[in-house]
Short mmCIF file of C-alpha atoms in Angstrom, two decimals:
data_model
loop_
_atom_site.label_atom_id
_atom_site.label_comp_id
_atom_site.label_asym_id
_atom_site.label_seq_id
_atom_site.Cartn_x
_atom_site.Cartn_y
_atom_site.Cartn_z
CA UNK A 1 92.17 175.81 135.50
CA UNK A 2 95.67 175.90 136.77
CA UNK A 3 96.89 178.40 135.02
CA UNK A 4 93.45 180.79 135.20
CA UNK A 5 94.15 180.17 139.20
CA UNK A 6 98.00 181.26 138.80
CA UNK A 7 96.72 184.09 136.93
CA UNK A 8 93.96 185.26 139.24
CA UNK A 9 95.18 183.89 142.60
CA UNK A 10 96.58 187.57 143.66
CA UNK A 11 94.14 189.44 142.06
CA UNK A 12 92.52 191.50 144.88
CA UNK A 13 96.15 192.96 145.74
CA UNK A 14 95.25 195.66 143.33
CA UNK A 15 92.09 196.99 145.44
CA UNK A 16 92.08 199.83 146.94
CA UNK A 17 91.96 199.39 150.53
CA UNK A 18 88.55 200.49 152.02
CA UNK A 19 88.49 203.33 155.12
CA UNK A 20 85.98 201.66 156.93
CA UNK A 21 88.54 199.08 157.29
CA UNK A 22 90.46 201.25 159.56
CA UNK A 23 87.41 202.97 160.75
CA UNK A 24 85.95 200.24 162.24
CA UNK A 25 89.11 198.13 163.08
CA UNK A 26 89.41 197.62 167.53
CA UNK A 27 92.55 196.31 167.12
CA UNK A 28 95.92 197.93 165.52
CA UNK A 29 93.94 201.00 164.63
CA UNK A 30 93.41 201.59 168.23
CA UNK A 31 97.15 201.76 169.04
CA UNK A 32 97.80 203.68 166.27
CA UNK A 33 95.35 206.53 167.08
CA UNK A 34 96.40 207.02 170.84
CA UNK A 35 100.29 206.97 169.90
CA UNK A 36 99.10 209.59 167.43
CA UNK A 37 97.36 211.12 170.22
CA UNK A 38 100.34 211.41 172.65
CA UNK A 39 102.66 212.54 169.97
CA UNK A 40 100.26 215.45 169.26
CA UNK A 41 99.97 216.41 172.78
CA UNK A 42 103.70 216.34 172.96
CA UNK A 43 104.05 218.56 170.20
CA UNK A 44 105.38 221.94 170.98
CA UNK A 45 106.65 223.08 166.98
CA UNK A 46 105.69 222.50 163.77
CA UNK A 47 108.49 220.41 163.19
CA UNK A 48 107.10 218.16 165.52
CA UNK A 49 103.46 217.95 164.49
CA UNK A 50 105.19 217.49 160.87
CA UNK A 51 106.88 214.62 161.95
CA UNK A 52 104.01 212.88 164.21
CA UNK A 53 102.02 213.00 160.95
CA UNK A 54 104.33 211.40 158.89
CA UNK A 55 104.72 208.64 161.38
CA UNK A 56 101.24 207.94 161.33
CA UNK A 57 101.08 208.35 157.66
CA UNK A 58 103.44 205.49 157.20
CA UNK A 59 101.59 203.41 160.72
CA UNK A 60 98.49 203.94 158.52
CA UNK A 61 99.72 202.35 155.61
CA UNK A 62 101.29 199.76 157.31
CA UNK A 63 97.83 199.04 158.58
CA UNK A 64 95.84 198.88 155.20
CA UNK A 65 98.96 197.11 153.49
CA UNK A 66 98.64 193.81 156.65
CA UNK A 67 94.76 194.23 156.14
CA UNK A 68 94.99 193.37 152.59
CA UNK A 69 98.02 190.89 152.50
CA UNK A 70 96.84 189.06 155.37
CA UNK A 71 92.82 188.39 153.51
CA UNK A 72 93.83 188.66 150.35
CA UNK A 73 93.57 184.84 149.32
CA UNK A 74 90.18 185.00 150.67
CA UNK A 75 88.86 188.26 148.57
CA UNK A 76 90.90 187.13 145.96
CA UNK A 77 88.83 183.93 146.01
CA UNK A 78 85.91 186.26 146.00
CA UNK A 79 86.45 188.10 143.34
CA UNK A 80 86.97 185.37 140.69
CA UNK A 81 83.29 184.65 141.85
CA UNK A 82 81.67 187.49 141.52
CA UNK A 83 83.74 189.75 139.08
CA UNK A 84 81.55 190.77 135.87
CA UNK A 85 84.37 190.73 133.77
CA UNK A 86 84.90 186.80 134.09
CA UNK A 87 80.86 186.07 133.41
CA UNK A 88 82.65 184.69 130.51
CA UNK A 89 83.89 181.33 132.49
CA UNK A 90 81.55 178.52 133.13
CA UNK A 91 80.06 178.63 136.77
CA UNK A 92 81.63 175.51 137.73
CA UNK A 93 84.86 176.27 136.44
CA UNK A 94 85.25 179.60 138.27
CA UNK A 95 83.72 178.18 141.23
CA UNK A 96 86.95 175.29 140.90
CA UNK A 97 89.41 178.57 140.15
CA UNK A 98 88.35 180.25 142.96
CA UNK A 99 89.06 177.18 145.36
CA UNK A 100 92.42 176.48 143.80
CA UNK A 101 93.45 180.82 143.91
CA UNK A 102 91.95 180.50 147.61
CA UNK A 103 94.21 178.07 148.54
CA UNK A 104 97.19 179.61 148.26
CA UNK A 105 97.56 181.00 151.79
CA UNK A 106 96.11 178.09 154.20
CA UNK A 107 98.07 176.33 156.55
CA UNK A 108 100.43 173.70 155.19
CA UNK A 109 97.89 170.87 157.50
CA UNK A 110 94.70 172.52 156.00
CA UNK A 111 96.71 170.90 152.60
CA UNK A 112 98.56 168.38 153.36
CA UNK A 113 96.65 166.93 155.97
CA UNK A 114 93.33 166.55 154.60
CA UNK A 115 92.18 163.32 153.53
CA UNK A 116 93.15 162.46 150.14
CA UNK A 117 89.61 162.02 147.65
CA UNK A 118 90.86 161.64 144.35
CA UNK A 119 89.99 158.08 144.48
CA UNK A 120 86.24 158.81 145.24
CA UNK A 121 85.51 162.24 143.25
CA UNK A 122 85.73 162.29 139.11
CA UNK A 123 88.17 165.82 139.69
CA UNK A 124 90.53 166.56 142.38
CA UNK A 125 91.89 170.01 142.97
CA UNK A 126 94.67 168.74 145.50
CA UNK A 127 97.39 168.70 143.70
CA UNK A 128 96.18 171.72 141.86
CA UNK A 129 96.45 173.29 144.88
CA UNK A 130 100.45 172.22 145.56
CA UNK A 131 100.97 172.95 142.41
CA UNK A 132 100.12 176.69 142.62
CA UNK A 133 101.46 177.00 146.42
CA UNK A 134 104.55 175.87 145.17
CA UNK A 135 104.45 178.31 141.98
CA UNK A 136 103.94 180.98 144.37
CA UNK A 137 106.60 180.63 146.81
CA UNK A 138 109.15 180.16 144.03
CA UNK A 139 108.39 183.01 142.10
CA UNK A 140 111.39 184.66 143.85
CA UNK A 141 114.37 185.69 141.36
CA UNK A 142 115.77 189.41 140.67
CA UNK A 143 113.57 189.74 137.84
CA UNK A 144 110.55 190.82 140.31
CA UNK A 145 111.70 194.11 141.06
CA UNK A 146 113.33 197.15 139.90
CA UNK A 147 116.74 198.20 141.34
CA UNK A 148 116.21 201.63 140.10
CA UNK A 149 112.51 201.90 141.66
CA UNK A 150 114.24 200.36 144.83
CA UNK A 151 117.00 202.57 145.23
CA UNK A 152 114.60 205.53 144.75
CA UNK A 153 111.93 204.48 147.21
CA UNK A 154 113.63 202.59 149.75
CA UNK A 155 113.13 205.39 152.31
CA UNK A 156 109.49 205.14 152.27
CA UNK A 157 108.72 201.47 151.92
CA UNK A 158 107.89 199.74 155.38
CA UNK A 159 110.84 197.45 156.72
CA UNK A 160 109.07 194.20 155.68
CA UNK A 161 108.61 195.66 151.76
CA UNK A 162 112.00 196.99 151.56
CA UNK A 163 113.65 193.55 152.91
CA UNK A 164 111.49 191.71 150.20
CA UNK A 165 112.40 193.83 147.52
CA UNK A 166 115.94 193.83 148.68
CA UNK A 167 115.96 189.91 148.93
CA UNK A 168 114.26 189.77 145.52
CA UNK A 169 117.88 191.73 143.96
CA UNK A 170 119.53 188.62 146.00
CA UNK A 171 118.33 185.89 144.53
CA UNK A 172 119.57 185.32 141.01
CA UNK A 173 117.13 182.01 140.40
CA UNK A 174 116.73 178.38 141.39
CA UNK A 175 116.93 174.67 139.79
CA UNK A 176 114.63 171.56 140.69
CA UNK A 177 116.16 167.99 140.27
CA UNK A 178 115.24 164.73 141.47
CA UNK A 179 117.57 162.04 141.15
CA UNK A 180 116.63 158.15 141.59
CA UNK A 181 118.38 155.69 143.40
CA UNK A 182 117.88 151.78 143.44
CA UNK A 183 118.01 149.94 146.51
CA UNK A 184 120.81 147.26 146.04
CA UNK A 185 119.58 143.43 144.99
CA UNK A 186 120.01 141.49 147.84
CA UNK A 187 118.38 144.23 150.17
CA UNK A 188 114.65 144.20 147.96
CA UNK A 189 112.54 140.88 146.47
CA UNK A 190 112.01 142.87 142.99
CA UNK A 191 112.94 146.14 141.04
CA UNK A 192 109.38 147.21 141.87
CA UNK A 193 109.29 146.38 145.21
CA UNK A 194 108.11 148.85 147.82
CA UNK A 195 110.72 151.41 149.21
CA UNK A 196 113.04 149.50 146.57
CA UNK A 197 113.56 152.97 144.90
CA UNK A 198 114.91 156.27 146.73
CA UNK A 199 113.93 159.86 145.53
CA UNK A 200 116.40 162.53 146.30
CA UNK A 201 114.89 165.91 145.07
CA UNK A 202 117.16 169.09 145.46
CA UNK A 203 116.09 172.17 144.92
CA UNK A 204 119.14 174.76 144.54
CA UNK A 205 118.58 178.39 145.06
CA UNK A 206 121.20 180.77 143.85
CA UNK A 207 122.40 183.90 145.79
CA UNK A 208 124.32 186.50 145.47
CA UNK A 209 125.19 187.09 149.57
CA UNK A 210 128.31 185.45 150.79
CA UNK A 211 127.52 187.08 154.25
CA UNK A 212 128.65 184.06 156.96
CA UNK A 213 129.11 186.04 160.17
CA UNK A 214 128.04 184.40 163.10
CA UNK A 215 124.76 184.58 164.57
CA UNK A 216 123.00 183.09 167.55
CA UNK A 217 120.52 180.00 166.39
CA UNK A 218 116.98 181.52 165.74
CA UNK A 219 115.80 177.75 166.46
CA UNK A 220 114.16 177.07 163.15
CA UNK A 221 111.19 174.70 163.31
CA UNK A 222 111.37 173.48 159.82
CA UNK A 223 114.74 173.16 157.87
CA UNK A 224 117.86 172.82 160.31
CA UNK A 225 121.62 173.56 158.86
CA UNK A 226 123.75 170.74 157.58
CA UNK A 227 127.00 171.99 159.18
CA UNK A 228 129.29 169.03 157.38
CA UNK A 229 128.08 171.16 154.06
CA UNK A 230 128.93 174.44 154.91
CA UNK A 231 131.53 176.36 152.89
CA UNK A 232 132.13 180.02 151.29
CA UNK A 233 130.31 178.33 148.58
CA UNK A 234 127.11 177.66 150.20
CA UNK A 235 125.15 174.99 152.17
CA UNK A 236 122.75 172.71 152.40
CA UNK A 237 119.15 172.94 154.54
CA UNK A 238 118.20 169.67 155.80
CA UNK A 239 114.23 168.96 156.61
CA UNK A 240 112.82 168.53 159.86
CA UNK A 241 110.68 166.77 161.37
CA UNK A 242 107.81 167.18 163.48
CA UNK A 243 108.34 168.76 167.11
CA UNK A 244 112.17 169.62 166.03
CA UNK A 245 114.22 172.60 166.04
CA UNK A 246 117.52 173.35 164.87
CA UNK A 247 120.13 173.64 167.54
CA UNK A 248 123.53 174.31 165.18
CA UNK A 249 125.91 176.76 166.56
CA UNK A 250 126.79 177.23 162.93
CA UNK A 251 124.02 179.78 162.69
CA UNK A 252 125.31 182.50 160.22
CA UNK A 253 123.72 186.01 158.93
CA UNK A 254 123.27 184.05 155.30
CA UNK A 255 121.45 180.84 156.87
CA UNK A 256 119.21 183.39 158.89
CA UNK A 257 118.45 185.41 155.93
CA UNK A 258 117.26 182.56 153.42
CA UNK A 259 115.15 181.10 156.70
CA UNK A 260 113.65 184.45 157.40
CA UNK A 261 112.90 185.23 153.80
CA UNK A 262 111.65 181.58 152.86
CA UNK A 263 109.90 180.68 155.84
CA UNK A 264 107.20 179.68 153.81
CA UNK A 265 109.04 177.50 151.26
CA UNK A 266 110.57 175.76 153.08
CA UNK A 267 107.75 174.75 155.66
CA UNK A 268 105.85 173.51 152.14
CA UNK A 269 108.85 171.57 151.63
CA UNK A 270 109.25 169.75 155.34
CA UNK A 271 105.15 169.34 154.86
CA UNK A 272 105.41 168.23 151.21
CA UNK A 273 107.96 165.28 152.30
CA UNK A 274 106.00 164.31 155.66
CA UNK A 275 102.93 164.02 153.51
CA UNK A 276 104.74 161.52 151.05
CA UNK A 277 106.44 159.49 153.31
CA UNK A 278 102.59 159.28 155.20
CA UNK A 279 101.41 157.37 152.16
CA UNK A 280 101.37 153.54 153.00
CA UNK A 281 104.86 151.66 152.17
CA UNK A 282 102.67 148.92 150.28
CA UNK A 283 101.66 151.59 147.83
CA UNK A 284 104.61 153.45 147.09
CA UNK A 285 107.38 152.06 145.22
CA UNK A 286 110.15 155.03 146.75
CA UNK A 287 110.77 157.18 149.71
CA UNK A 288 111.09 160.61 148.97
CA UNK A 289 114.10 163.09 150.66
CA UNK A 290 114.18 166.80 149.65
CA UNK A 291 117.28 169.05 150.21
CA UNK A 292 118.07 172.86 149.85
CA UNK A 293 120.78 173.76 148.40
CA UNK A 294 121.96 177.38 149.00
CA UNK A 295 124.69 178.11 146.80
CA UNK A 296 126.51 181.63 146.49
CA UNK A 297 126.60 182.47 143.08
CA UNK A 298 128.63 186.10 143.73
CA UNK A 299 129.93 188.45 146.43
CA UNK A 300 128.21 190.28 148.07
CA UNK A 301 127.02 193.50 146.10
CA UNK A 302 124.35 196.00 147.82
CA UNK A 303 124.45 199.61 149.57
CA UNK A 304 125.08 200.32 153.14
CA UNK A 305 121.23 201.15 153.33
CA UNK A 306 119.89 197.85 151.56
CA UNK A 307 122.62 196.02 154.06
CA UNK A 308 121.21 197.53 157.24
CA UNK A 309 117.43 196.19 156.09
CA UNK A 310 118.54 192.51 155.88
CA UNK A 311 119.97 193.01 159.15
CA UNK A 312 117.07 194.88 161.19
CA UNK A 313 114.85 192.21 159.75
CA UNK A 314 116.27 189.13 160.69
CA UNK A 315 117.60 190.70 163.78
CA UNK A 316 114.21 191.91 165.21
#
């Protein structure tokens, strides 16, 4: 069921987005029509009525792009249920693929903290669940995109799709290790004992941006720079927890770029080791830590235009 979800979780990202959705929309639609409305009464040539409809052209499609990013988990949820073309999967199991797709967008707490019931139901989809958030958010190498498509299109992609696609060509892949360390003898009663065991797992993202001009902190609420780390070969991204920020005035264009760009990582991550370190000490045998390691693999190697993206993204 796992792997149907993976396979169907973004399915309704291939609709065609539906006027009535802008038709009957009070909110950005609104401000998009009386901008469009001033523009045209400003208009005194062509040029200028040219331009005020390519501008809303590219508002518009801004508009239905958000509208079917932002519900897509939702419809694609949906769809799974209702599609004819999956009548061929058992009710119940499309009814479980559908909750496991769905959950791929809800807040980390709508996951994480939600009472465990795999020790009162005969299936549990919770870890299901992890398991494809965390598919999702890694699926982040070079091998997404096109450079060729990208360099051709750049012009007419919306800031946020350009700096994806642009961050995509960036990021050259990742590893995931967890190493175990034993508590020393005369510190714990048993091998087995609780806490007796440490978990250190380290997941190591590889980059080709070696960009470390300084920036002013952006205050990140879930990872926080470890500045004893940082070096022209990388760094490390330590976890926060609850209620902190990070205050380092080591803030660089590269640390702001991976934060900006993996928000949602690594918020699963600082949620994902709160959750596990929530579970009672009397049933767990180790304490888990998780690090990010950014590492620079090469130089920096992108146009002037791709450059200037990065930059009005994580400077807006």
């Amino acid at each position: 069921m796992l792997f149907v979800a993976c396979y169907l979780h973004d399915i309704s990202m291939v609709r065609i987005a539906s006027e009535n959705d802008f038709l009957l929309d009070k909110g950005d639609s609104e401000k998009i029509t009386t901008e469009l409305d001033v523009k045209w009464s400003a208009s005194r040539t062509t040029s200028d009525t040219k331009k005020a409809i390519v501008e809303t052209y590219k508002a518009v499609d801004n508009f239905f792009e958000q509208k079917i990013r932002s519900k897509h988990a939702k419809d694609s949820a949906e769809e799974i249920r209702k599609r004819k073309e999956l009548d061929f999967l058992d009710a119940s199991v499309r009814e479980c693929v559908a909750e496991i797709a769905e959950s791929h967008m809800m807040d980390t707490k709508d996951i994480y903290f939600v009472k465990g019931d795999a020790k009162s139901r005969l299936i549990s989809y919770k870890f299901d669940k992890i398991l494809l958030r965390f598919a999702d958010l890694l699926d982040m190498s070079e091998h997404r995109v096109s450079k060729p498509i990208l360099n051709h299109n750049i012009d007419n992609m919306s800031l946020v799709s350009a700096f994806h696609w642009v961050s995509h060509l960036l990021t050259e892949g990742y590893t995931l290790l967890s190493e175990y360390d034993i508590a020393p003898s005369s510190t714990r009663s048993s091998n087995l004992s609780p806490g007796s065991i440490t978990e250190t797992v380290t997941l190591s993202i590889f980059v080709n941006l070696s960009q470390f001009s300084k920036m002013d902190s952006k205050k990140c609420d879930c990872g926080k720079l470890s500045e004893e780390t940082l070096s022209s070969e990388g760094f490390i991204i330590e976890l926060l927890g609850d209620r902190e920020v990070c205050n380092s005035d080591k803030c660089n264009f590269l640390c702001r770029w991976f934060n900006d760009k993996n928000y949602y990582l690594v918020k699963e991550m600082q949620a994902l080791e709160a959750y596990l370190d929530r579970i009672p000490v009397k049933e767990r045998f180790y304490n888990t830590k998780i690090v990010i390691k950014v590492i620079v693999k090469n130089p920096t190697h992108i146009s002037d235009e791709q450059f200037d993206v990065l930059k009005r993204k994580i400077s807006g």
